[in-house]
PDB file of C-alpha atoms in Angstrom:
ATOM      1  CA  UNK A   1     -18.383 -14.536 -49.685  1.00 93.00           C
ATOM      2  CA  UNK A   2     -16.233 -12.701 -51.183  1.00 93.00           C
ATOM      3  CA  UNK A   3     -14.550  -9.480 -50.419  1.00 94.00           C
ATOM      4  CA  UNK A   4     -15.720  -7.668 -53.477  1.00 93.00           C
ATOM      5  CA  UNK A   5     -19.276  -9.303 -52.904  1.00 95.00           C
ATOM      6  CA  UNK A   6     -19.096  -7.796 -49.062  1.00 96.00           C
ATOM      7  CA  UNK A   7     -18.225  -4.372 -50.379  1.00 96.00           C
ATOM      8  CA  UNK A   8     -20.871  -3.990 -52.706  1.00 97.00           C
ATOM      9  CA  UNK A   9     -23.944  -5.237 -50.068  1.00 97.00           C
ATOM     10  CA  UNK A  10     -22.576  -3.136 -47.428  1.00 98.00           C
ATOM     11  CA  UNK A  11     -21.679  -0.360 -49.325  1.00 98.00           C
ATOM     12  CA  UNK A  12     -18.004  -0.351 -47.403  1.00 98.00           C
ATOM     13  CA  UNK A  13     -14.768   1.271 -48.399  1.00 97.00           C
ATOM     14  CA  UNK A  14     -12.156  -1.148 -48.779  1.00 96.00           C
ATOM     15  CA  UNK A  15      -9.347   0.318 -46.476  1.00 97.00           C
ATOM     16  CA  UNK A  16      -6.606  -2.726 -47.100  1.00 96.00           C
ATOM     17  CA  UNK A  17      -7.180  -5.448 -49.080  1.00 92.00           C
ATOM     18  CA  UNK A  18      -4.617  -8.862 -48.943  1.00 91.00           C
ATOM     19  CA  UNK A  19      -7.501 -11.046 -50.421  1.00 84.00           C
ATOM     20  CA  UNK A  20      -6.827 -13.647 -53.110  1.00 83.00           C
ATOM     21  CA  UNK A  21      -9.276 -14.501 -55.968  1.00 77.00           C
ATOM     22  CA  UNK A  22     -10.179 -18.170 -54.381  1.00 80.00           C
ATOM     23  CA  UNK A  23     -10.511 -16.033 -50.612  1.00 84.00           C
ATOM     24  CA  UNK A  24     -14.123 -17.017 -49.451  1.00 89.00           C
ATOM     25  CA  UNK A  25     -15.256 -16.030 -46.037  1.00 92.00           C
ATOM     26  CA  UNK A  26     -18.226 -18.218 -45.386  1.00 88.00           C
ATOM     27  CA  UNK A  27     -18.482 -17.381 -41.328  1.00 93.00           C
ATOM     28  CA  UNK A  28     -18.801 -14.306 -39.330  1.00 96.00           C
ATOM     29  CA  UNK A  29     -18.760 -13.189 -36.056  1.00 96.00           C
ATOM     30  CA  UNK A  30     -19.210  -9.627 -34.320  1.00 97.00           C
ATOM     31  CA  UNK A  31     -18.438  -8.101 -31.073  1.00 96.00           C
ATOM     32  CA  UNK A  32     -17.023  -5.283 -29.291  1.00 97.00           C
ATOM     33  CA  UNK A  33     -15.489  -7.569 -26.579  1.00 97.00           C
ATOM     34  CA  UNK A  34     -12.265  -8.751 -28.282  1.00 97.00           C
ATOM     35  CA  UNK A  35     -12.550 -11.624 -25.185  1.00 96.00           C
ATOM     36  CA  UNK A  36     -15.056 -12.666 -26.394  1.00 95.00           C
ATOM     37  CA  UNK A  37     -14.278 -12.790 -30.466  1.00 96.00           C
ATOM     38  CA  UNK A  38     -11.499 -14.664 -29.040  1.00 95.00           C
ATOM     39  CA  UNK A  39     -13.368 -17.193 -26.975  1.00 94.00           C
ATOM     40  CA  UNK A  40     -15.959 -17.750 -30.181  1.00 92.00           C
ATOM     41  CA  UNK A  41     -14.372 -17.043 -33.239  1.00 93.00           C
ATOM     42  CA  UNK A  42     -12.244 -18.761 -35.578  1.00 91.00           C
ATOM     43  CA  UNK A  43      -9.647 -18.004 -38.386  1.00 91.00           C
ATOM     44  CA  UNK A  44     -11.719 -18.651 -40.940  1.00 90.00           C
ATOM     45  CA  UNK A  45     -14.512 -15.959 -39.890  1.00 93.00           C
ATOM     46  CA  UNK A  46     -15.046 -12.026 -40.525  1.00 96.00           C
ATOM     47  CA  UNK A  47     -14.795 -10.312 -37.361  1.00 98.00           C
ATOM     48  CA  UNK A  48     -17.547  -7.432 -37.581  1.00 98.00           C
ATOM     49  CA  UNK A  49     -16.753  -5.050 -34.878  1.00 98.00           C
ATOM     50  CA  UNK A  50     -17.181  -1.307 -34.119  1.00 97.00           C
ATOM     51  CA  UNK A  51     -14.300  -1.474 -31.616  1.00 96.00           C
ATOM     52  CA  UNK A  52     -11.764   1.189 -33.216  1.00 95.00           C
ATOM     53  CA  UNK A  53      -8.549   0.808 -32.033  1.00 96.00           C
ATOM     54  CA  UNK A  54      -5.586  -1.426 -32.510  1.00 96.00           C
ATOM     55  CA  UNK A  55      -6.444  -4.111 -30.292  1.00 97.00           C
ATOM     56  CA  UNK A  56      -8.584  -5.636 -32.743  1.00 98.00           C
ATOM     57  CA  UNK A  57      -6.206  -6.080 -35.323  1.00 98.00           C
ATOM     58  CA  UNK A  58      -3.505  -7.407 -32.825  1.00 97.00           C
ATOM     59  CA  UNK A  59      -7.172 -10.206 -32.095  1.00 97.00           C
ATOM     60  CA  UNK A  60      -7.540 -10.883 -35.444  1.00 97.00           C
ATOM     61  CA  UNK A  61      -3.711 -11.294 -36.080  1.00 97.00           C
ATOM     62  CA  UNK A  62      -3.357 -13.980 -32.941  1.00 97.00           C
ATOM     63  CA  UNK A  63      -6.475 -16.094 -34.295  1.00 96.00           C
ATOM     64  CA  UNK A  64      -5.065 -16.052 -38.309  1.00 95.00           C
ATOM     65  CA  UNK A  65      -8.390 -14.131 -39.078  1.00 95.00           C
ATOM     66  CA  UNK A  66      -8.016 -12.581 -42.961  1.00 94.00           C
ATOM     67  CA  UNK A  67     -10.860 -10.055 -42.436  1.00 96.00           C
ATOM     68  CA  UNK A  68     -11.983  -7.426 -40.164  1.00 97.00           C
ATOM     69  CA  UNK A  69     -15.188  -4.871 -41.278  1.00 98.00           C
ATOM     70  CA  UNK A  70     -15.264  -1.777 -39.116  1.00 98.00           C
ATOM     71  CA  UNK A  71     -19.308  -0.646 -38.255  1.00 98.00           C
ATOM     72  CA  UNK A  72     -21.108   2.083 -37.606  1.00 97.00           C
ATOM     73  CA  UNK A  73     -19.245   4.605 -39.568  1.00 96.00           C
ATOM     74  CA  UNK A  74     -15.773   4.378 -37.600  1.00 95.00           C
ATOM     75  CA  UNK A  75     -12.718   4.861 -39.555  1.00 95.00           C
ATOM     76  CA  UNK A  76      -9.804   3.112 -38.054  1.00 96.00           C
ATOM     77  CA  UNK A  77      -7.168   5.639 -37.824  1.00 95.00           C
ATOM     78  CA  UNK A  78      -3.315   5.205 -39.657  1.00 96.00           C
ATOM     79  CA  UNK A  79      -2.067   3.127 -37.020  1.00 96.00           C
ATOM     80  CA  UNK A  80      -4.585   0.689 -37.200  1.00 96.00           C
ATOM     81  CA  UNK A  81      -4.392   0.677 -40.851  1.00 97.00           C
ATOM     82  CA  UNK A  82      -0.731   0.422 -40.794  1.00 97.00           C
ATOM     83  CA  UNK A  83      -0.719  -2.454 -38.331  1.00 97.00           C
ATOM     84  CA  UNK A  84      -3.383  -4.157 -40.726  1.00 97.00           C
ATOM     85  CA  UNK A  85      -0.974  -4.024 -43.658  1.00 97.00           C
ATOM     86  CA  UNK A  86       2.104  -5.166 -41.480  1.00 96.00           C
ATOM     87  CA  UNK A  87      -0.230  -8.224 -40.739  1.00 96.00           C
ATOM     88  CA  UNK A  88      -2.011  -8.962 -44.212  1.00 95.00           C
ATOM     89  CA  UNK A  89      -5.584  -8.478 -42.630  1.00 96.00           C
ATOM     90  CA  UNK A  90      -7.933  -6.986 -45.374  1.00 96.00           C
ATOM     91  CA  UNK A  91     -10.135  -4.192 -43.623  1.00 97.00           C
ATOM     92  CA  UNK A  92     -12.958  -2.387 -44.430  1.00 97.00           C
ATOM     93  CA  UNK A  93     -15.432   0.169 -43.426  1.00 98.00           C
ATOM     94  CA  UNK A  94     -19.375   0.727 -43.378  1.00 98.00           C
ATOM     95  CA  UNK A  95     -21.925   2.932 -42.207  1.00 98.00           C
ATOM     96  CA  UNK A  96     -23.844   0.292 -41.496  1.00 98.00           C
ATOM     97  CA  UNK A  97     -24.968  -0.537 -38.143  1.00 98.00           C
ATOM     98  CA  UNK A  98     -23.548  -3.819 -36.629  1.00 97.00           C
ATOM     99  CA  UNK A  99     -27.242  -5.120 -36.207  1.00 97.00           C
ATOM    100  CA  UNK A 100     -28.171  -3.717 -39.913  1.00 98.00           C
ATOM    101  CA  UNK A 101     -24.277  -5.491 -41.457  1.00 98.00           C
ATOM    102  CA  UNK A 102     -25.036  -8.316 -39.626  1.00 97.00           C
ATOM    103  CA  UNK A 103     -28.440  -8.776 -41.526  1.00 97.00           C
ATOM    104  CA  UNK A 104     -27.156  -8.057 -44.459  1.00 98.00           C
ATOM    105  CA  UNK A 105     -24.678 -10.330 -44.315  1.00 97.00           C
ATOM    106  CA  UNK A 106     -26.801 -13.316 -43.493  1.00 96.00           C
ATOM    107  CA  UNK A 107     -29.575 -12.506 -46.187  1.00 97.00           C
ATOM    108  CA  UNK A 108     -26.595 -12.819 -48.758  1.00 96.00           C
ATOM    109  CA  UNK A 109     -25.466 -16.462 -47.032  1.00 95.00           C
ATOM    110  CA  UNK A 110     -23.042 -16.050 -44.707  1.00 95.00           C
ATOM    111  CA  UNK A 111     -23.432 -17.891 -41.383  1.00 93.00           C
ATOM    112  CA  UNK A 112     -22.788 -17.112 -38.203  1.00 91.00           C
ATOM    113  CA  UNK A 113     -20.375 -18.763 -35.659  1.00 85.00           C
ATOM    114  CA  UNK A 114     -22.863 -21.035 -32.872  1.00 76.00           C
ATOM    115  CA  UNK A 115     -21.149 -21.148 -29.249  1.00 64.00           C
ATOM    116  CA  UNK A 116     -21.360 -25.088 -29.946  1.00 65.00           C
ATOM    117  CA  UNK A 117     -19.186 -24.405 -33.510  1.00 59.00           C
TER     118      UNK A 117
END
């Protein structure tokens, strides 16, 4: 999916954006436990979190992830922006739930990450 695409379903502000034409995020995974995103998650997967702080850009950075989407209405504040942009990771924002993104999301074909993946 891409980024573009993810805006428009989710109706998200596009805070950073490092994404190239050919980017296509096809997996997705979301928490609030950062141990956990990195226990499941992979480089090649959104992380869809409602964490706001800078801790989950510094999770994204150490597993390569390109992508993080900020729920539930929280705006991640100029450090966390900043930090973003000193690591390449494209961020944006919804109002969306993390239940409601997540459905959204999977109606429109991404797929989730499986314990087992």
């Amino acid at each position: 999916m891409k980024i573009k695409e993810m805006a428009e379903i989710l109706n998200a502000e596009i805070l950073t954006d490092f994404s190239k034409d050919d980017t296509d995020i096809k997996h997705g995974f979301a928490s609030d436990l950062m141990s956990d995103v990195l226990a499941y998650a992979n480089s090649e997967s959104l992380l869809v979190t409602g964490l706001n702080n800078g801790q989950v850009i510094r999770t994204a950075e150490m597993l390569d992830m390109c992508t993080v989407l900020f729920v539930r209405g929280k705006q991640p504040c100029k450090e966390v922006i900043e930090l973003a942009r000193e690591n390449s990771i494209t961020v944006l924002a919804t109002n969306y739930t993390m239940f409601k993104t997540c459905g959204k999301l999977v109606l429109n074909g991404m797929k989730g990450i499986e314990s087992d993946d």
